[in-house]
Tab-separated table of C-alpha atoms in Angstrom:
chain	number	residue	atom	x	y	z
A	1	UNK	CA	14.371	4.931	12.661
A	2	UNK	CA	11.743	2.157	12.844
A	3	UNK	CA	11.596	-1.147	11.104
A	4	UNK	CA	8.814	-3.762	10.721
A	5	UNK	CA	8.901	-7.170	9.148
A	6	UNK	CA	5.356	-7.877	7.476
A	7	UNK	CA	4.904	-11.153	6.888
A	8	UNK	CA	2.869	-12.006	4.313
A	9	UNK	CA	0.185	-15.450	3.670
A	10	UNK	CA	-2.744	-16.827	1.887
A	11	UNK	CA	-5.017	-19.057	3.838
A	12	UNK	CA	-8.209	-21.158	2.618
A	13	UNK	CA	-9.289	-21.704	6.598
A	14	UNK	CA	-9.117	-17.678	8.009
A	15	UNK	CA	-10.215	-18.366	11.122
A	16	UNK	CA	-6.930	-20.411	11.866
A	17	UNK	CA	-4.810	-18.937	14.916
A	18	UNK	CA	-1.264	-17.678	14.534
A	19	UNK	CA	0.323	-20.113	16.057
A	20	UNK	CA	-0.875	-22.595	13.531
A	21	UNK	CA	0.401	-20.691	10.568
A	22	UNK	CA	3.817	-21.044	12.386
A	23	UNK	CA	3.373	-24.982	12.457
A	24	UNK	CA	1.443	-24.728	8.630
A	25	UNK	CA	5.041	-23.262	7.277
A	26	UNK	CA	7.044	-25.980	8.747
A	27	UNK	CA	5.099	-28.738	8.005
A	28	UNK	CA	4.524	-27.446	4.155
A	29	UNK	CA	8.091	-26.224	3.426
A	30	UNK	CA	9.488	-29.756	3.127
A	31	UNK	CA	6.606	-30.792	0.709
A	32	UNK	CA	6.997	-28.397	-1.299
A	33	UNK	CA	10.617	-29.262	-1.888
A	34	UNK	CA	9.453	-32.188	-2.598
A	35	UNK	CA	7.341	-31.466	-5.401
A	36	UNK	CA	9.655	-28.675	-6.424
A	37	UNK	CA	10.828	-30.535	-9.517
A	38	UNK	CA	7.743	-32.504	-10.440
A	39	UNK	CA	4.915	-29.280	-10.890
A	40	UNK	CA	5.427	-25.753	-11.115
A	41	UNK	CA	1.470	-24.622	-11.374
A	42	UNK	CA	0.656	-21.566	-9.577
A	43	UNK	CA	0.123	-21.611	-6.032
A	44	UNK	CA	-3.630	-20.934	-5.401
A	45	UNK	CA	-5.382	-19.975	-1.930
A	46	UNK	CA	-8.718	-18.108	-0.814
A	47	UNK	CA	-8.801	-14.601	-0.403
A	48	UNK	CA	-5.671	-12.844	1.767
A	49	UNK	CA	-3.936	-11.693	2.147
A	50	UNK	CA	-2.676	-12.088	6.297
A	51	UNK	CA	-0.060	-9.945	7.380
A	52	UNK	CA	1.792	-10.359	10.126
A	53	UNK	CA	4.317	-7.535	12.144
A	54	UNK	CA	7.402	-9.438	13.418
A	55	UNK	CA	8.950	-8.400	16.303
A	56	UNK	CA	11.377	-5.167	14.706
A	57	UNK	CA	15.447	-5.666	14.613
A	58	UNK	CA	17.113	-3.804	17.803
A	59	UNK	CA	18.135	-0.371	16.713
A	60	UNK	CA	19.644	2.392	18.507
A	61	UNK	CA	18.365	6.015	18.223
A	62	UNK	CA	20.024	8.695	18.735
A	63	UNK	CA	19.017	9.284	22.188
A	64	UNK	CA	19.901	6.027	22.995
A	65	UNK	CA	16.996	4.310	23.503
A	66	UNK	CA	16.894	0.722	22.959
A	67	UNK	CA	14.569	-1.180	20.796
A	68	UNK	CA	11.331	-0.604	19.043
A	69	UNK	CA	8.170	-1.932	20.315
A	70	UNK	CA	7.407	-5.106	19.459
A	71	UNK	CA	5.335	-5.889	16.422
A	72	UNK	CA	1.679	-7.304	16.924
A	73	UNK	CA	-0.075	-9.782	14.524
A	74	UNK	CA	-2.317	-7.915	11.713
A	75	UNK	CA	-4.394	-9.784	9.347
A	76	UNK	CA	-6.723	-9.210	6.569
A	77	UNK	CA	-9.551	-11.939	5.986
A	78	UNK	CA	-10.739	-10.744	2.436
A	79	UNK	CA	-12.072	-6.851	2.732
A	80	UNK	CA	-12.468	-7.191	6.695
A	81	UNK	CA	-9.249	-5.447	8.646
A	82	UNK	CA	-8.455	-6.378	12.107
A	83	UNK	CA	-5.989	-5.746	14.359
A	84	UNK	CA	-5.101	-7.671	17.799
A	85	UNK	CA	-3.660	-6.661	19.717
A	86	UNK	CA	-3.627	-2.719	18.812
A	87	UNK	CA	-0.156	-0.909	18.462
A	88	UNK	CA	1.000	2.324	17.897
A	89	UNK	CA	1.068	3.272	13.936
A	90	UNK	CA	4.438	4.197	12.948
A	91	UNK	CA	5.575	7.793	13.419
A	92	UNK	CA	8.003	8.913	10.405
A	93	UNK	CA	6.545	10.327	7.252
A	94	UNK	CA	9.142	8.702	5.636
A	95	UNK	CA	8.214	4.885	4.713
A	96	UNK	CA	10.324	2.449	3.137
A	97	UNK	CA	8.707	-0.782	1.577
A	98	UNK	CA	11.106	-3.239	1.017
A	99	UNK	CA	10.244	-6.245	-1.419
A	100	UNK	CA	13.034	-8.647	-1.075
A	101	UNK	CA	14.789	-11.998	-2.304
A	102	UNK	CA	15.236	-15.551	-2.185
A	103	UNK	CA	17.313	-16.679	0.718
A	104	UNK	CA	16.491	-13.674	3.003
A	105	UNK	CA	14.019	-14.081	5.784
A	106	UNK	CA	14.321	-13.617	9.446
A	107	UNK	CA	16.801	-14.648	10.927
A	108	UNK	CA	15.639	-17.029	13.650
A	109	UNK	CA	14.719	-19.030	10.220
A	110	UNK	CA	17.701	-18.774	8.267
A	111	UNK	CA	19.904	-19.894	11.190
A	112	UNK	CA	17.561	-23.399	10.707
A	113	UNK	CA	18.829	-24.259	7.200
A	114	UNK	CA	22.503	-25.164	6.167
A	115	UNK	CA	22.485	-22.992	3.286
A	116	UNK	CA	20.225	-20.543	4.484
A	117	UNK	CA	22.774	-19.589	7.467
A	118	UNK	CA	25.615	-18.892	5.344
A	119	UNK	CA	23.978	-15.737	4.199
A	120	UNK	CA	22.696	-14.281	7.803
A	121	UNK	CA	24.282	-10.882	7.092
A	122	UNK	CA	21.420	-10.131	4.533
A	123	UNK	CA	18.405	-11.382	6.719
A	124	UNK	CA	15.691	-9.446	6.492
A	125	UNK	CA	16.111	-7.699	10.527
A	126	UNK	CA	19.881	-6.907	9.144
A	127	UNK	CA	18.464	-5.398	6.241
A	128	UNK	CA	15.972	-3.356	7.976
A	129	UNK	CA	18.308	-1.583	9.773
A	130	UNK	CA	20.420	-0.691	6.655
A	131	UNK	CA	17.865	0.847	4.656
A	132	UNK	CA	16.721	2.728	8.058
A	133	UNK	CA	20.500	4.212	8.077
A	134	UNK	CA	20.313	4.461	4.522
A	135	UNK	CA	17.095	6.940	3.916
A	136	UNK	CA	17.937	8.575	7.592
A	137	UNK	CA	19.445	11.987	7.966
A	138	UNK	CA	20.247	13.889	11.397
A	139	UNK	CA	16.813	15.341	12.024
A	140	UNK	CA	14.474	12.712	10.673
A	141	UNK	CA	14.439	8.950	10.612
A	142	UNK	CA	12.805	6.653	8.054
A	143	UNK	CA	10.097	3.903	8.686
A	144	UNK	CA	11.507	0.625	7.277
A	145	UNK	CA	9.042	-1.946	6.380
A	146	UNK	CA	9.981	-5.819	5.022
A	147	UNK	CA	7.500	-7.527	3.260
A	148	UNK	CA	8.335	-11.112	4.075
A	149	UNK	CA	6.592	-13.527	1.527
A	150	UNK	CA	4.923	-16.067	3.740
A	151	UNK	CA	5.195	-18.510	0.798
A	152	UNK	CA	8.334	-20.000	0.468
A	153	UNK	CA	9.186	-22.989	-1.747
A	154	UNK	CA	12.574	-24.251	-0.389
A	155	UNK	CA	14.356	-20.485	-0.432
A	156	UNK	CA	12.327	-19.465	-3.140
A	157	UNK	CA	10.389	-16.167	-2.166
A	158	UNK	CA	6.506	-16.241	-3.385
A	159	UNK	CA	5.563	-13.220	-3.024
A	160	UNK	CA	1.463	-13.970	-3.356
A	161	UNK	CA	-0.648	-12.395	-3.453
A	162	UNK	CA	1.170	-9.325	-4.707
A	163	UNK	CA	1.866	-10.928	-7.920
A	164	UNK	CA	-0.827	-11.923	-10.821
A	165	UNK	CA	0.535	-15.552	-11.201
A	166	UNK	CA	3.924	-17.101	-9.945
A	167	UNK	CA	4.683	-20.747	-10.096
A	168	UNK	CA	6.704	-22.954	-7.295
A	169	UNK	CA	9.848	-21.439	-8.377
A	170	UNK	CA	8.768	-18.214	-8.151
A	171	UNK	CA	8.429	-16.869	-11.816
A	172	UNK	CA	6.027	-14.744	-12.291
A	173	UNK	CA	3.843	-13.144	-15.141
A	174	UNK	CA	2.811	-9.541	-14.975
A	175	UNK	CA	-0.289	-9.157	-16.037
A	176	UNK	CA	-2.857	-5.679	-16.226
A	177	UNK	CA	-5.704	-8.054	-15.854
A	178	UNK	CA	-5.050	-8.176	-12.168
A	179	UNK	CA	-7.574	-5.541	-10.771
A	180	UNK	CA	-4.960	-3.635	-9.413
A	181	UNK	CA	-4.084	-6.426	-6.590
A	182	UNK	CA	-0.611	-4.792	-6.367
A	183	UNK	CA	-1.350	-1.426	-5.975
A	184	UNK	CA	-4.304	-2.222	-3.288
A	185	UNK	CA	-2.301	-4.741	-1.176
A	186	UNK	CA	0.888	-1.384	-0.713
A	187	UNK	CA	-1.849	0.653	0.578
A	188	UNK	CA	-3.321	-1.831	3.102
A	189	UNK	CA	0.406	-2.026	3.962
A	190	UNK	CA	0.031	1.872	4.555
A	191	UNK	CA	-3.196	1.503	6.269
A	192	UNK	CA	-1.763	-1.376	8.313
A	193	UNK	CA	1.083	0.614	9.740
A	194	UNK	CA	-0.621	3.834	10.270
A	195	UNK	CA	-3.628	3.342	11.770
A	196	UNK	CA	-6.663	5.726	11.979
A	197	UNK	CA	-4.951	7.793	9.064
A	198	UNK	CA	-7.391	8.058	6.128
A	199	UNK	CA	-6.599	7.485	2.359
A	200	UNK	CA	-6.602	11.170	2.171
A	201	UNK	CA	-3.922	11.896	4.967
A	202	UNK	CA	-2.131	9.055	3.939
A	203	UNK	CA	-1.478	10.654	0.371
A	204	UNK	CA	-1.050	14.455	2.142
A	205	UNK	CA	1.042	13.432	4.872
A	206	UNK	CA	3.331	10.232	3.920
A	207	UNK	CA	6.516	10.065	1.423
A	208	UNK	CA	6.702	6.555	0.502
A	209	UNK	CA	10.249	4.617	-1.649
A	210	UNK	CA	9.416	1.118	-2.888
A	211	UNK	CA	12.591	-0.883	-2.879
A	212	UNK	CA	12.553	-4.120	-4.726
A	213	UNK	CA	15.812	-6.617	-4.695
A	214	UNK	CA	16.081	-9.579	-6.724
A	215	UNK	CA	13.024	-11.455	-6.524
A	216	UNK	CA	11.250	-8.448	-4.899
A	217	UNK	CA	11.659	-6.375	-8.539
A	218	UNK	CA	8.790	-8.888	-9.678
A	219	UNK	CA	6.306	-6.913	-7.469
A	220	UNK	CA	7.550	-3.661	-9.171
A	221	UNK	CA	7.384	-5.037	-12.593
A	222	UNK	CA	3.700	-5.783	-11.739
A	223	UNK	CA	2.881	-2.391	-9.854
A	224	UNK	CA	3.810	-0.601	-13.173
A	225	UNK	CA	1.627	-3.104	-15.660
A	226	UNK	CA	-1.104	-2.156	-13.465
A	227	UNK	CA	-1.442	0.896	-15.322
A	228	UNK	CA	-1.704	0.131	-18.669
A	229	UNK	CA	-4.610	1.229	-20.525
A	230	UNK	CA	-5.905	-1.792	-20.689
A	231	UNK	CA	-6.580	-2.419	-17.023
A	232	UNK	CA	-10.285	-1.495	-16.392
A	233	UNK	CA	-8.966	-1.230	-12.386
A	234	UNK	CA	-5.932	0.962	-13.961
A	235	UNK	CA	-6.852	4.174	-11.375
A	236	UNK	CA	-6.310	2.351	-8.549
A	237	UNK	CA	-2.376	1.707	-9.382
A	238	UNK	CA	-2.704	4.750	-11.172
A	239	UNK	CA	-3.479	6.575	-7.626
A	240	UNK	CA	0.313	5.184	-6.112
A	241	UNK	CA	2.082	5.457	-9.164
A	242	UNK	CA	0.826	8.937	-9.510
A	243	UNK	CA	0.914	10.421	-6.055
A	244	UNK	CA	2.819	12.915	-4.947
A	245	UNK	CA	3.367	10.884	-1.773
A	246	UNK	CA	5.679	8.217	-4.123
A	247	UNK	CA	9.025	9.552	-3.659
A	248	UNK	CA	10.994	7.025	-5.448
A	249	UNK	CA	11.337	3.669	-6.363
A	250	UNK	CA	14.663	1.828	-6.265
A	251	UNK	CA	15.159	-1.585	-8.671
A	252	UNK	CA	18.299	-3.604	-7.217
A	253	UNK	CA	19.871	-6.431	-9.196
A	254	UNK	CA	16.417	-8.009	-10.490
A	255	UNK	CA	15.997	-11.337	-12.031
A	256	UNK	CA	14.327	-14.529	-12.550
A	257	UNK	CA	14.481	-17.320	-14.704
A	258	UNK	CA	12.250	-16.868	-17.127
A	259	UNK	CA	11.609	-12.959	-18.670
A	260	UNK	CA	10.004	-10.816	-18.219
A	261	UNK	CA	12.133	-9.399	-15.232
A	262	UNK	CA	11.728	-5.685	-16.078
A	263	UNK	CA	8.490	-3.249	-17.327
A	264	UNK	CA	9.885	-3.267	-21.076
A	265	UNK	CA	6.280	-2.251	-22.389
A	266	UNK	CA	6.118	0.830	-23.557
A	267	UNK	CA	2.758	1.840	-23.211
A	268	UNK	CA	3.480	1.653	-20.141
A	269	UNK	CA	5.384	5.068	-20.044
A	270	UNK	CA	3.525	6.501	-22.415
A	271	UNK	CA	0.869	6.180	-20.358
A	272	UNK	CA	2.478	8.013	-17.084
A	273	UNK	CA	4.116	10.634	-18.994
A	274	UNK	CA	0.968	11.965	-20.493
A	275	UNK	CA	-0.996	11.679	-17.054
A	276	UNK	CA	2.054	12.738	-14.799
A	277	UNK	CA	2.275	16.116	-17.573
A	278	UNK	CA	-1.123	16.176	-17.164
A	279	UNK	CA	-0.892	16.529	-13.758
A	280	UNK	CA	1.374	18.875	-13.479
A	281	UNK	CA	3.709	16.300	-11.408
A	282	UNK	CA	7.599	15.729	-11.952
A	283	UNK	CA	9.060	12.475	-13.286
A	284	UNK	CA	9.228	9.720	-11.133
A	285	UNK	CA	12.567	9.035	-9.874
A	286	UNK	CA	13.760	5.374	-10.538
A	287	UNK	CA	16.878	3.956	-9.231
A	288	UNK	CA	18.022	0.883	-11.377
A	289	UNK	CA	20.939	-0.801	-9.528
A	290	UNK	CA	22.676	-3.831	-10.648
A	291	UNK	CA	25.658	-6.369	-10.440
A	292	UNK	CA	27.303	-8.545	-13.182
A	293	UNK	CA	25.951	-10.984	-11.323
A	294	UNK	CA	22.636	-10.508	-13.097
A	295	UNK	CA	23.479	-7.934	-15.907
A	296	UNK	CA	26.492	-10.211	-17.075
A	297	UNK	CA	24.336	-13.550	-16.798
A	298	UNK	CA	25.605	-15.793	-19.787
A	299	UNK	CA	22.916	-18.188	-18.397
A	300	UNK	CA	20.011	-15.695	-18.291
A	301	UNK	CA	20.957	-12.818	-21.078
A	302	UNK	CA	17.577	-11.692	-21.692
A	303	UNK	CA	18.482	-9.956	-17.702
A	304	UNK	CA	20.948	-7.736	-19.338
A	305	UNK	CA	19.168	-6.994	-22.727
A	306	UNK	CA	15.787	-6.143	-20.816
A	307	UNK	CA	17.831	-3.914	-18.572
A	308	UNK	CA	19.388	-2.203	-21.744
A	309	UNK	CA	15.726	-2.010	-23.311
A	310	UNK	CA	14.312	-0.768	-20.390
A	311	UNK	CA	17.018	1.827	-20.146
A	312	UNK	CA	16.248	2.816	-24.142
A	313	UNK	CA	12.457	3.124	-23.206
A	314	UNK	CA	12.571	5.644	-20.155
A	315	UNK	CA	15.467	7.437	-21.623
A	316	UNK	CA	13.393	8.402	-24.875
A	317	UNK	CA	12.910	11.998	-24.766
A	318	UNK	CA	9.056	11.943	-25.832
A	319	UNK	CA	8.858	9.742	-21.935
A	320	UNK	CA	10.980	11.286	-20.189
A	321	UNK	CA	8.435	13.084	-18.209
A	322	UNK	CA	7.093	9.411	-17.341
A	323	UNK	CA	10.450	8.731	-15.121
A	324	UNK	CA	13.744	10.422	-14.453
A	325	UNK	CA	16.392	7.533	-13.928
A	326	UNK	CA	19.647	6.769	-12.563
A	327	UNK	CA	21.244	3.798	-14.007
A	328	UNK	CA	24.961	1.783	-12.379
A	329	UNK	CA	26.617	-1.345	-11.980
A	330	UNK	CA	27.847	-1.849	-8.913
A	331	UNK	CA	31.783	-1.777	-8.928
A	332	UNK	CA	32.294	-6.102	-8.954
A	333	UNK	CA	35.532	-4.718	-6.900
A	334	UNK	CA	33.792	-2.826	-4.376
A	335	UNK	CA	31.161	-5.623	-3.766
A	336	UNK	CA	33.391	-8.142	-3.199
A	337	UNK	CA	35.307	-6.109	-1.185
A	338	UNK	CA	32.432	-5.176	1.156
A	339	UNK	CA	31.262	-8.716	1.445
A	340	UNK	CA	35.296	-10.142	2.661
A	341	UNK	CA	35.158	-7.595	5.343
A	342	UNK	CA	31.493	-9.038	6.559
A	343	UNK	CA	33.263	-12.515	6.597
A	344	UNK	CA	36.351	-12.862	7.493
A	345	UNK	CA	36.185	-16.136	8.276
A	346	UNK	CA	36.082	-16.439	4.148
A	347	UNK	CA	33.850	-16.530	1.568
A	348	UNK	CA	32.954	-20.596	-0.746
A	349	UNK	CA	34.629	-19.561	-4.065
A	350	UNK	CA	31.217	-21.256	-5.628
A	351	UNK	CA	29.077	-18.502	-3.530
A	352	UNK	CA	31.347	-15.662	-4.268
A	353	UNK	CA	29.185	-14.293	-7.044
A	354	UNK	CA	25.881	-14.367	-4.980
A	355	UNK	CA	27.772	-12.966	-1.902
A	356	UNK	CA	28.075	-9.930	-4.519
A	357	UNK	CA	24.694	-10.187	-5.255
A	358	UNK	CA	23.319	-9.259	-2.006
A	359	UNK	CA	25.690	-6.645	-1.406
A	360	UNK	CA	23.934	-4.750	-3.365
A	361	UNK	CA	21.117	-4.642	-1.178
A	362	UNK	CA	23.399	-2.819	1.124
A	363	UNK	CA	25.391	-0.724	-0.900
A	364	UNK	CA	23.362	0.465	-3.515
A	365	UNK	CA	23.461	4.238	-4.105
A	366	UNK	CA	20.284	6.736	-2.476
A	367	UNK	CA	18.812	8.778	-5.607
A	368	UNK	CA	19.216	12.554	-5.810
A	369	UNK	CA	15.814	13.143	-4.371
A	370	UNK	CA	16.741	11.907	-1.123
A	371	UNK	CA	20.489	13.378	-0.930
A	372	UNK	CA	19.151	16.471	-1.635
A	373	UNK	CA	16.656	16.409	1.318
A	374	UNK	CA	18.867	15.281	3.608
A	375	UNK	CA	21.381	18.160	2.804
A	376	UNK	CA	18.157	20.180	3.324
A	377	UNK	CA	17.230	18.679	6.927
């Protein structure tokens, strides 16, 4: 079971070192909570994105060796991939992308900020390790890789440039008219992590889940505008959303403060269902995974009615060859439950509700697709 953190930048000035990104993000974080409540225009940089492999969580295998080898720094300066130093790609045909939310980030970070710290149990190396366990069975083990949004606007998670426009607070506005930006940055992800595999053996050989949380469902919600009709780039989405090598994707407990939060257009799935019919392929599996803490929103209620259109649209018969989902709400019980026993020490009665939040990152159910190969294995 392996585990990367990928973190993720924009730069205007690509021939800058590592080590001065590290100082850049310090020195920027507190001006942009500065600004935070005075301008909320997108965030604009050159050409990116630069991706960087964090050193991966400790994790035990089962024949007890100890932890993965480190992560090197990769980067992308426009079209041009390098690598230095080289590593190993990862070995699993099992990959798990993992989009994430606000608050989460490594942890050597979150233990730097008061508020940050309080949630340490749902850092992103934590994380890792719980999706690895999660999409893991006896004879295989899963690939886990964080996207960490280099971007961050006090704990606000900007996830450029996988996203056609998102402001300082980290709304953003799905767009086709992207040229497939999404789709393209996943696969250098791919590429990234398994070097010297070609497009073509990447598509044969890998089985890829997309897991967005929170914030991280804003990259989903863009992946699937990407193939509308109307985007003249539409193949290129079209080519992950309809591959064989997509196992699944898994929406946890999305939302934002402005809509839309969820793919609610239509044309959308009428799109995939005629192509994935078409091709002969079965319906994609979706996982959509929730909490009252966003479903229930009083403050936010178009979370819950987009979740209930969005659960209308892919459950129309004419689309269901488009998607096959599963639909819950977390037991409110359950989560609250599961996040007492991670602190004992006790939970703020005003952070209760988010504490819930984020346990559904952890205890959200695997779809049938994967139970049934792991009965298989």
């Amino acid at each position: 079971m392996g585990a990367l953190l990928l973190k993720l930048s924009f730069t205007g000035l690509p021939l800058l070192t590592p080590f001065f990104f590290r100082s850049f993000r310090h020195v920027c974080r507190p001006v942009w909570t500065s600004v935070r409540m005075q301008t909320f225009e997108p965030v604009r940089f050159a050409a990116g994105p630069e991706l960087f492999v964090l050193p991966s969580p400790s994790i035990r295998t089962r024949d007890g060796d100890g932890i993965r080898q480190k992560g090197a720094g990769y980067w992308i300066d426009g079209s041009n991939l390098t690598c230095e130093p080289p590593r190993a790609p990862l070995s699993s045909d099992h990959v798990v992308i993992y989009f994430g939310g606000d608050v989460q980030d490594a942890e050597e970070e979150m233990r730097k900020s008061r508020e940050a710290k309080k949630f340490i149990e749902y850092s992103l190396e934590k994380t890792a390790v719980s999706l690895g366990r999660k999409f893991s069975s006896k004879t295989s083990q899963a690939d886990v890789v964080v996207v960490r949004p280099r971007l961050l606007n006090h704990l606000t998670s900007l996830f450029k440039p996988f996203l056609f426009q998102v402001n300082l607070r980290g709304e953003a506005t799905p767009s086709p008219h992207y040229e497939s930006k999404t789709s393209r940055y996943i696969f250098e992800v791919l590429r990234l992590t398994h070097q010297g595999c070609t497009d073509e053996q990447l598509q044969q050989n890998l089985r890829v889940t997309l897991v967005g949380f929170s914030r991280g469902v804003s990259v989903l919600t863009q992946l699937f505008h990407e193939a509308l009709p109307e985007n003249p780039c539409r193949w290129q989405a079209q080519s992950l959303l309809l591959s064989p090598m997509l196992e699944a994707v898994y929406v946890l407990d999305g939302g934002s403060n402005v809509p839309p939060v969820l793919p609610v257009d239509r044309q959308i799935f009428d799109s995939l269902s005629e192509l994935r019919k078409t091709r002969g392929l079965p319906p994609l599996p979706v996982g959509l995974f929730g909490s009252s803490y966003q479903w229930k929103c009083n403050v936010r209620p178009w979370i819950g009615e987009e979740k209930m259109r969005f659960v209308e649209i892919v459950s129309e018969v004419a689309l269901q060859d488009a998607v096959t989902l599963q639909e819950l709400e977390l037991d409110e019980k359950i989560l609250g439950e599961a996040a007492r026993q991670k602190h004992p020490e006790g939970i703020p009665p005003d952070a209760f509700r988010l504490f819930i939040h984020f346990e559904v990152s952890r205890l959200f159910p695997v779809l049938p697709v994967h139970q049934h190969r792991a009965a298989h294995e």
